[in-house]
Tab-separated table of C-alpha atoms and ligand atoms in Angstrom:
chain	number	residue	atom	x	y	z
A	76	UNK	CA	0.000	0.000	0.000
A	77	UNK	CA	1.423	3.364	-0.969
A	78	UNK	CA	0.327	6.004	1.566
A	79	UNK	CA	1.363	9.850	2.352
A	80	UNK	CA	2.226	11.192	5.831
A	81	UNK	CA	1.046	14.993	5.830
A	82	UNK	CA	3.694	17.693	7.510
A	83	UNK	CA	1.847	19.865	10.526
A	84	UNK	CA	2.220	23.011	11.560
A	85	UNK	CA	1.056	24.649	15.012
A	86	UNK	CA	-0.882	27.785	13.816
A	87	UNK	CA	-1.082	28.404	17.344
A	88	UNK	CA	0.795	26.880	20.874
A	89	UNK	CA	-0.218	27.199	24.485
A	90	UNK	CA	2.063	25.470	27.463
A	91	UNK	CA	-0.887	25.995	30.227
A	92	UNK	CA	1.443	24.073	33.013
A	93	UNK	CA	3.409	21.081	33.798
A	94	UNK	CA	1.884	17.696	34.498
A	95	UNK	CA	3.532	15.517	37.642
A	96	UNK	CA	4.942	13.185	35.148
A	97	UNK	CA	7.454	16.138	33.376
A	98	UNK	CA	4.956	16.283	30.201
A	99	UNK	CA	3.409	19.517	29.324
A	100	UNK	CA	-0.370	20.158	29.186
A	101	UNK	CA	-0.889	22.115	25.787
A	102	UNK	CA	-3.469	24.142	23.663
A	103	UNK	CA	-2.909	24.395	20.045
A	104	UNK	CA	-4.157	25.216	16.628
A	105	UNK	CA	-3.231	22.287	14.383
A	106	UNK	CA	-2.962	22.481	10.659
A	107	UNK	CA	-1.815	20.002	8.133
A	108	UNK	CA	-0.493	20.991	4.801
A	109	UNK	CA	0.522	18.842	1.739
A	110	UNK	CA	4.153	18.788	2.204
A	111	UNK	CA	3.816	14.922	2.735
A	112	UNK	CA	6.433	12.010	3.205
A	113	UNK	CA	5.475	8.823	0.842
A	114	UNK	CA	5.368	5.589	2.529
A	115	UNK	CA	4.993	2.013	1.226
A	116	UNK	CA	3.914	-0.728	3.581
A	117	UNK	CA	4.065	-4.333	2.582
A	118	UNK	CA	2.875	-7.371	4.933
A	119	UNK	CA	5.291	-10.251	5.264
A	120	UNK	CA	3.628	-13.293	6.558
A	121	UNK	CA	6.844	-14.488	7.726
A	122	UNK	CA	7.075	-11.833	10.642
A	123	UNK	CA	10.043	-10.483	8.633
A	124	UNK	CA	10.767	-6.661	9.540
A	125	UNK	CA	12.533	-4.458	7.008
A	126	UNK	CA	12.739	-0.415	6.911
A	127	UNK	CA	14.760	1.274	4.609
A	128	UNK	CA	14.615	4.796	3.100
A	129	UNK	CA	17.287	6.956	0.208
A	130	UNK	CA	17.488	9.602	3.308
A	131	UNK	CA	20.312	7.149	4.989
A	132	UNK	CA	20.751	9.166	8.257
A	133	UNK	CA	17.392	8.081	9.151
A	134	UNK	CA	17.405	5.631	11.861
A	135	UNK	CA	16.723	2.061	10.814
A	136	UNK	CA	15.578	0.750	14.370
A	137	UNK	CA	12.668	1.707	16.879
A	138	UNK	CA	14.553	5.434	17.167
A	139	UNK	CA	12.703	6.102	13.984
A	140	UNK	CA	8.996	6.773	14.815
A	141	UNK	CA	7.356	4.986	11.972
A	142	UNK	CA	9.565	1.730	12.932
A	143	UNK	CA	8.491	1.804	16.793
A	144	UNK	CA	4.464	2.526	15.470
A	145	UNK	CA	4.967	-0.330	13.273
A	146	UNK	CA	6.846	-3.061	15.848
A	147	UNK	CA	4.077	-2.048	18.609
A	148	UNK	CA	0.794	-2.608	16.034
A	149	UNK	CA	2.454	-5.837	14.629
A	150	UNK	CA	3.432	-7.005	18.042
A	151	UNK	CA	1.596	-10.648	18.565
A	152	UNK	CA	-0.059	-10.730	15.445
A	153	UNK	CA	2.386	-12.958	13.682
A	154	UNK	CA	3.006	-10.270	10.974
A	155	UNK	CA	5.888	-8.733	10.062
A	156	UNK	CA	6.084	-5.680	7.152
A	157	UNK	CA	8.564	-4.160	5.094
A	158	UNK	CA	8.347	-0.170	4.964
A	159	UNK	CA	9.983	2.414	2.458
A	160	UNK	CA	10.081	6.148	3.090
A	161	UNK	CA	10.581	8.897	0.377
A	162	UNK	CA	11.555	11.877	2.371
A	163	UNK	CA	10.115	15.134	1.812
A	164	UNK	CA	9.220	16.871	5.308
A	165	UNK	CA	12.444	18.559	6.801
A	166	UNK	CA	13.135	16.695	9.904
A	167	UNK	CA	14.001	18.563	13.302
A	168	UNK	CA	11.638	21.327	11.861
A	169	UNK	CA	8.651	21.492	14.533
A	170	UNK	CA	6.684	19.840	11.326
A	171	UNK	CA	5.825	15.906	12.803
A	172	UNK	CA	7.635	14.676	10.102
A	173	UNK	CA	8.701	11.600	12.282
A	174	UNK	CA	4.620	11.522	13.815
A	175	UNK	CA	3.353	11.697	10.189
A	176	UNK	CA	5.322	8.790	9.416
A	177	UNK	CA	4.398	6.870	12.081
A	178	UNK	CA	0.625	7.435	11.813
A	179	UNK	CA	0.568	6.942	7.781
A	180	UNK	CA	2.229	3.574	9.462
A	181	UNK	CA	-0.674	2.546	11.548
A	182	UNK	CA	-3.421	3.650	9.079
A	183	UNK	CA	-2.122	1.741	6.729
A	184	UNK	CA	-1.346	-1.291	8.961
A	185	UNK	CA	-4.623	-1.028	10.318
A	186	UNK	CA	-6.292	-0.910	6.502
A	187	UNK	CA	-4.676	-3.763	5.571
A	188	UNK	CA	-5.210	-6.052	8.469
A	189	UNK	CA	-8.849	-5.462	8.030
A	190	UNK	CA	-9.581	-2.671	10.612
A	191	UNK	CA	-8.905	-4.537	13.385
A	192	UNK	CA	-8.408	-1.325	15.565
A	193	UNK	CA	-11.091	1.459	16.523
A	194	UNK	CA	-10.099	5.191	15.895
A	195	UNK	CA	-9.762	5.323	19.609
A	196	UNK	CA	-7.261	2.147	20.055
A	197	UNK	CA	-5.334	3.257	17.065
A	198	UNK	CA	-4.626	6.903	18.896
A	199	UNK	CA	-4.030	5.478	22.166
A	200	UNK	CA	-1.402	3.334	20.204
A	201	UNK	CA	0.083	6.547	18.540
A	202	UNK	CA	0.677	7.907	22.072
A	203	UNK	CA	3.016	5.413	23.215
A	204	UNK	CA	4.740	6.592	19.908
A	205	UNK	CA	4.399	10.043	20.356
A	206	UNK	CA	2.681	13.231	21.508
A	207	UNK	CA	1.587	14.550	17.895
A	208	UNK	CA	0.846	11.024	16.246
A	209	UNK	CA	-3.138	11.303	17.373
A	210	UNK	CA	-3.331	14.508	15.755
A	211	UNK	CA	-1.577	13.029	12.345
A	212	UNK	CA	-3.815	10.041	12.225
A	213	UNK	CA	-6.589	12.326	11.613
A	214	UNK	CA	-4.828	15.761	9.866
A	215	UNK	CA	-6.934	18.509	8.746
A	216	UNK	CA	-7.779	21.528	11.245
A	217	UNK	CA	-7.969	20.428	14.718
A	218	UNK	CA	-7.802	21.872	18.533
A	219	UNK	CA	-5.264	19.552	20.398
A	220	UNK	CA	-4.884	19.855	23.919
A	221	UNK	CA	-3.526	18.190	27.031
A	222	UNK	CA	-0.052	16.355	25.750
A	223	UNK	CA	-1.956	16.543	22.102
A	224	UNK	CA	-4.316	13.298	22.671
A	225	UNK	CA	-7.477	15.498	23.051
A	226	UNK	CA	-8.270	16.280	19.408
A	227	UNK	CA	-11.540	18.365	18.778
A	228	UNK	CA	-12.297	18.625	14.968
A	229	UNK	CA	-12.279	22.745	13.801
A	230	UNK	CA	-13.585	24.435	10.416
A	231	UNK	CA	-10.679	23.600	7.886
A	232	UNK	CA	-8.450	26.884	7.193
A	233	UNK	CA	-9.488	27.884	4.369
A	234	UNK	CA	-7.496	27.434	1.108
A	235	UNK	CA	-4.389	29.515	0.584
A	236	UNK	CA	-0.734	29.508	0.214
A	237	UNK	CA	1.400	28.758	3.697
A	238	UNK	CA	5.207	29.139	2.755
A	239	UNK	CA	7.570	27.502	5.057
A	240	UNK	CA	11.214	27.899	5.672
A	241	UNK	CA	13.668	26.231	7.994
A	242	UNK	CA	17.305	27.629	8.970
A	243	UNK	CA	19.768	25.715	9.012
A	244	UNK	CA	19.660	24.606	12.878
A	245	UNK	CA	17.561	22.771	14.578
A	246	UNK	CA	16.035	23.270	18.006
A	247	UNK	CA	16.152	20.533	21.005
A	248	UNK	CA	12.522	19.666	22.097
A	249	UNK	CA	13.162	18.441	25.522
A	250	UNK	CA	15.434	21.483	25.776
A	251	UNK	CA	13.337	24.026	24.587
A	252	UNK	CA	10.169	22.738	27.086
A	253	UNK	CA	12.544	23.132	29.915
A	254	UNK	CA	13.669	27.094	28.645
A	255	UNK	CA	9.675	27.507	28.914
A	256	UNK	CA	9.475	26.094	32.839
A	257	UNK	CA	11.684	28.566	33.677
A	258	UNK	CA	10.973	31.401	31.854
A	259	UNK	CA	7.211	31.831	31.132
A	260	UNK	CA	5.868	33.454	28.343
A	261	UNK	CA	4.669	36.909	28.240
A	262	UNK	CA	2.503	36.495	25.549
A	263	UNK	CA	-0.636	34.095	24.619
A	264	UNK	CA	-2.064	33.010	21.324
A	265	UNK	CA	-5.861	33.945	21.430
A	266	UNK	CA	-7.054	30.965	20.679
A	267	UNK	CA	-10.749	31.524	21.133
A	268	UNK	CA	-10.314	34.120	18.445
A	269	UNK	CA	-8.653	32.112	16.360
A	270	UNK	CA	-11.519	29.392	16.643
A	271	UNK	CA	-13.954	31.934	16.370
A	272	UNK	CA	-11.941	33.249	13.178
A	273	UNK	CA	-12.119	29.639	11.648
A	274	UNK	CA	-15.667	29.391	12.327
A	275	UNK	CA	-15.919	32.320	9.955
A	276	UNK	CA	-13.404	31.642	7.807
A	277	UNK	CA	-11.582	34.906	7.982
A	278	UNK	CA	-7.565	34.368	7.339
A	279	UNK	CA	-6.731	37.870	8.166
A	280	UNK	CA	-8.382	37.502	11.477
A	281	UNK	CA	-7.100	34.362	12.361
A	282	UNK	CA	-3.522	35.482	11.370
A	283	UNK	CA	-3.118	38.142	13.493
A	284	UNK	CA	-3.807	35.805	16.388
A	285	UNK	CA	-1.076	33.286	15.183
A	286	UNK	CA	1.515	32.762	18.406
A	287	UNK	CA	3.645	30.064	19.997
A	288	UNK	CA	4.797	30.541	23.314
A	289	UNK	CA	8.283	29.091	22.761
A	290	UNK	CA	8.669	32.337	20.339
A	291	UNK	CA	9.146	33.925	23.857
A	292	UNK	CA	11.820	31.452	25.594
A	293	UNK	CA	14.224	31.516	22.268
A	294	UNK	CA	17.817	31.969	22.827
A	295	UNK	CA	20.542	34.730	21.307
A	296	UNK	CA	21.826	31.561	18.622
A	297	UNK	CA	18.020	30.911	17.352
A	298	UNK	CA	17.221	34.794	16.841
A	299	UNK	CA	17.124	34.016	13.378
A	300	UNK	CA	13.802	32.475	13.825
A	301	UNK	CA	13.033	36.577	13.891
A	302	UNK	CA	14.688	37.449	10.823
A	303	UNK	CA	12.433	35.305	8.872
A	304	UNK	CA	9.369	35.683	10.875
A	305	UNK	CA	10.580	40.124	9.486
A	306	UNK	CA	11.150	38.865	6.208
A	307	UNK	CA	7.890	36.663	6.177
A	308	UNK	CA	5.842	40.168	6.743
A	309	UNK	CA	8.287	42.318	4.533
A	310	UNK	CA	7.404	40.024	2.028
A	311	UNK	CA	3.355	40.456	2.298
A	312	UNK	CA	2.445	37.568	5.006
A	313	UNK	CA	-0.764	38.340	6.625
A	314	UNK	CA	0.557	36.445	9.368
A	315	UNK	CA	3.849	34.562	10.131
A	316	UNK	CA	4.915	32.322	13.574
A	317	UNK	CA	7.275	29.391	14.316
A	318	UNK	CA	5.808	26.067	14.108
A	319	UNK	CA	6.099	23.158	17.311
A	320	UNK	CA	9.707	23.498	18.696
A	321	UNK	CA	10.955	24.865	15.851
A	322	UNK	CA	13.151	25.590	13.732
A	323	UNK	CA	10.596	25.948	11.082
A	324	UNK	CA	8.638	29.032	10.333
A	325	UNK	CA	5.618	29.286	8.414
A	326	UNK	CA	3.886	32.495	7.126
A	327	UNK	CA	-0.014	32.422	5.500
A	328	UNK	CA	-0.932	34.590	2.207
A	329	UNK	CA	-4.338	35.437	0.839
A	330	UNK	CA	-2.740	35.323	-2.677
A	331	UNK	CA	-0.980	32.874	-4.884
A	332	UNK	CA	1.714	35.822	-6.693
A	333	UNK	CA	3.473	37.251	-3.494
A	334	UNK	CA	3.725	33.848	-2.169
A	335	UNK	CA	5.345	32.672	-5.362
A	336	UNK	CA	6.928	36.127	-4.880
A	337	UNK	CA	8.261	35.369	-1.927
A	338	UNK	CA	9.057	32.175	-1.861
A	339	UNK	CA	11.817	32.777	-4.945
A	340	UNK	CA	13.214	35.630	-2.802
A	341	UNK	CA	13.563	33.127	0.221
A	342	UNK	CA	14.714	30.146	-1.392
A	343	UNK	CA	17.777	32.270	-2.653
A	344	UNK	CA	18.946	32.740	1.196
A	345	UNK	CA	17.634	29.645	2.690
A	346	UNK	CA	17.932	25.676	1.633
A	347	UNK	CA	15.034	24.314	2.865
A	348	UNK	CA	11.949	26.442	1.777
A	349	UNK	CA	8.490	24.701	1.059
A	350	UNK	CA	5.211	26.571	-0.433
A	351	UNK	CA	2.400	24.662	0.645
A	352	UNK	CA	-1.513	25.007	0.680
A	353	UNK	CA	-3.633	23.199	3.746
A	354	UNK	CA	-4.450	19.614	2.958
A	355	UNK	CA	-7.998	18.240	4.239
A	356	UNK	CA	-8.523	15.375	7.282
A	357	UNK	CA	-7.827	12.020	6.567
A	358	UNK	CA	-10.052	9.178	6.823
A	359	UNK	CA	-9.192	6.810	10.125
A	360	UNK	CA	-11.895	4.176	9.406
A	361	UNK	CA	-13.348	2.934	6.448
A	362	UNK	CA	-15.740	5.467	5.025
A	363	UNK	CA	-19.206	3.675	5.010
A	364	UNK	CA	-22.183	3.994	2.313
A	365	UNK	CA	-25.743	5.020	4.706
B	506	LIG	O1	5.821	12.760	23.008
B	506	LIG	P1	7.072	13.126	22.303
B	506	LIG	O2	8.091	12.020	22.286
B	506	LIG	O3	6.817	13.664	20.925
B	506	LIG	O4	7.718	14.328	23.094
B	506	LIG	C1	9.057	14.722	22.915
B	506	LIG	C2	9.496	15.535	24.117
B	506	LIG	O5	8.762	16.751	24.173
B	506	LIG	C3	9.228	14.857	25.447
B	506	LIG	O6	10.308	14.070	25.837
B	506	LIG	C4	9.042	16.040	26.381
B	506	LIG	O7	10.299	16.538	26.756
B	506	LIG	C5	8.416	17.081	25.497
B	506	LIG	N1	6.941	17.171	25.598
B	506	LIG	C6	6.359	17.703	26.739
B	506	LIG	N2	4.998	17.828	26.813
B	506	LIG	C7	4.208	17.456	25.774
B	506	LIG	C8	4.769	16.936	24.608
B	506	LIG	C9	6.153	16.797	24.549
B	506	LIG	O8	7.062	18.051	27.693
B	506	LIG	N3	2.875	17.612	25.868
C-alpha cells in the first residue's frame, strides 16, 4: 500500500502548566499541509521486519517513529512488514515529520489487516509513539490539547498559500520545554479568536492571532527564527509564527503571486523552503455507504 504522511504546523501553541509526570499540558491550533512524506507498507507473513529509506541518516531501528508505530501494532499478530520512506518533510523542523510517518504507518497497517483497531485504540497506540501522532492520524484543522491526545475537529483553514522555511539549525525539544518552565511566556495566542476566526473563515483575522509561546523562551543563537518571521511580513504575510519546537517558520498569504513572490526571494537565502496550501482530514476508518 502506498500512503502519504502529511507535515503539521502549530498555527497556534499554548504550554498551560506542567503535568507531575514532566509532560506539558498544551493548547494548540493544528494544521496540516501537503508537504507529505510517501510511505509504502508491505505485509510479510513471515514476521520479517525491514525499513529502509534513500534519506540514509534516518534511523533504521525503533529510534525512527514509523519503525516503533509499526513493531508495537504488529506485536503478537504474527506479521511482520517491510516499509519504504521517500523523504520530503524537513526533519528537526517542529513539522511531525517523524509523527506523520508513524501514523501513515498505523493507518495503513490497520487498513490492511482489516480494521482490526477502533479510531480510539489506534490513537491510544500513537501515544506510546508520540505526543503529535493522534493529531496526524486524523490531519486537517484540529484543537489539540492536554499532551496533544485530546483532538476536537475545527472548520478547515481555508485554502491559501502557507510558505515555510527552515534555517539551518535545529532546536532541542526536551530542551526548549525546559527554557519555557523557567521562563514563562509573556505572551498568549488567542485561541478563542482564532476558533472563532475559523468558524468564519476569515484568514486575516485568524492570522493576526497566530503565536507560539516558545517564540518567547528563544535563545541569542536561534534569533534568526526573527529574521524570517521580518522577512515573512516584509514580504506580504498576513501572518507569520514558528511552528512546534521549531526551527521551522511558516507564514499564511491570501494570494498565490506574493507567495510565489516570496518564496523565490527566500529560497535564494535559505535551503530548505516549502510553499504549501492546507491539505484536508484524513479518513481513520473505512468510510461507510448510509
Ligand atoms: O511525546 P514526544 O516524544 O513527541 O515528546 C518529545 C518531548 O517533548 C518529550 O520528551 C518532552 O520533553 C516534550 N513534551 C512535553 N509535553 C508534551 C509533549 C512533549 O514536555 N505535551
Amino acid at each position: 500500500m502506498k500512503t502519504f504522511a502529511y507535515a503539521k504546523l502549530n498555527l497556534a501553541l499554548d504550554i498551560l502548566g506542567r503535568e507531575p509526570d514532566g509532560y506539558h499540558n498544551l493548547r494548540m491550533i493544528m494544521q496540516s499541509v501537503d508537504l507529505a512524506d510517501e510511505i509504502d507498507v508491505e505485509i510479510t507473513r513471515d514476521g520479517r521486519f525491514s525499513f529502509s529509506s534513500e534519506q540514509l541518516s534516518l534511523p533504521t531501528d525503533e529510534r525512527n517513529l514509523a519503525v516503533k508505530a509499526a513493531m508495537l501494532f504488529l506485536k503478537n499478530t504474527g506479521f511482520g512488514a517491510s516499509i519504504r520512506i521517500l523523504k520530503r518533510i524537513p526533519v528537526g523542523a517542529g513539522m511531525g515529520g517523524g509523527s506523520a510517518d508513524a501514523a501513515a504507518v498505523l493507518r495503513a497497517l490497520n487498513a490492511m489487516t482489516g480494521w482490526p483497531m477502533s479510531a480510539g485504540q489506534l490513537c491510544r497506540l500513537g501515544m506510546l509513539v508520540g505526543s503529535d501522532v493522534p493529531f496526524c492520524l486524523v490531519n486537517g484543522t484540529a484543537l489539540a490539547e492536554h499532551r496533544g491526545e485530546k483532538l476536537t475537529s475545527l472548520p478547515s483553514l481555508p485554502d491559501c498559500p502557507i510558505l515555510i522555511c527552515k534555517p539551518a539549525f535545529s532546536i532541542s525539544t526536551p530542551a526548549l520545554f525546559q527554557r519555557a518552565d523557567q521562563r514563562k511566556s509573556r505572551l498568549k495566542p488567542d485561541i478563542h479568536g482564532m476558533v472563532e476566526a475559523l468558524q468564519k473563515g476569515d484568514i486575516l483575522e485568524l492570522s493576526r492571532r497566530m503565536y507560539n509561546v516558545f517564540e518567547d523562551v528563544l535563545d541569542r543563537t536561534q534569533q534568526e527564527i526573527f529574521t524570517i518571521k521580518s522577512l515573512f511580513t516584509d514580504l506580504g504575510a498576513v501572518g507569520t509564527v514558528m511552528t512546534g519546537t521549531g526551527s521551522a517558520v511558516f507564514g499564511l498569504f491570501e494570494e498565490e503571486d506574493p507567495a510565489r513572490a516570496a518564496f523565490h526571494f527566500l529560497s535564494s537565502q535559505y535551503r530548505e523552503c516549502y510553499l504549501t496550501r492546507p491539505s484536508p482530514a484524513t479518513p481513520v476508518q473505512p468510510l461507510r455507504n448510509g
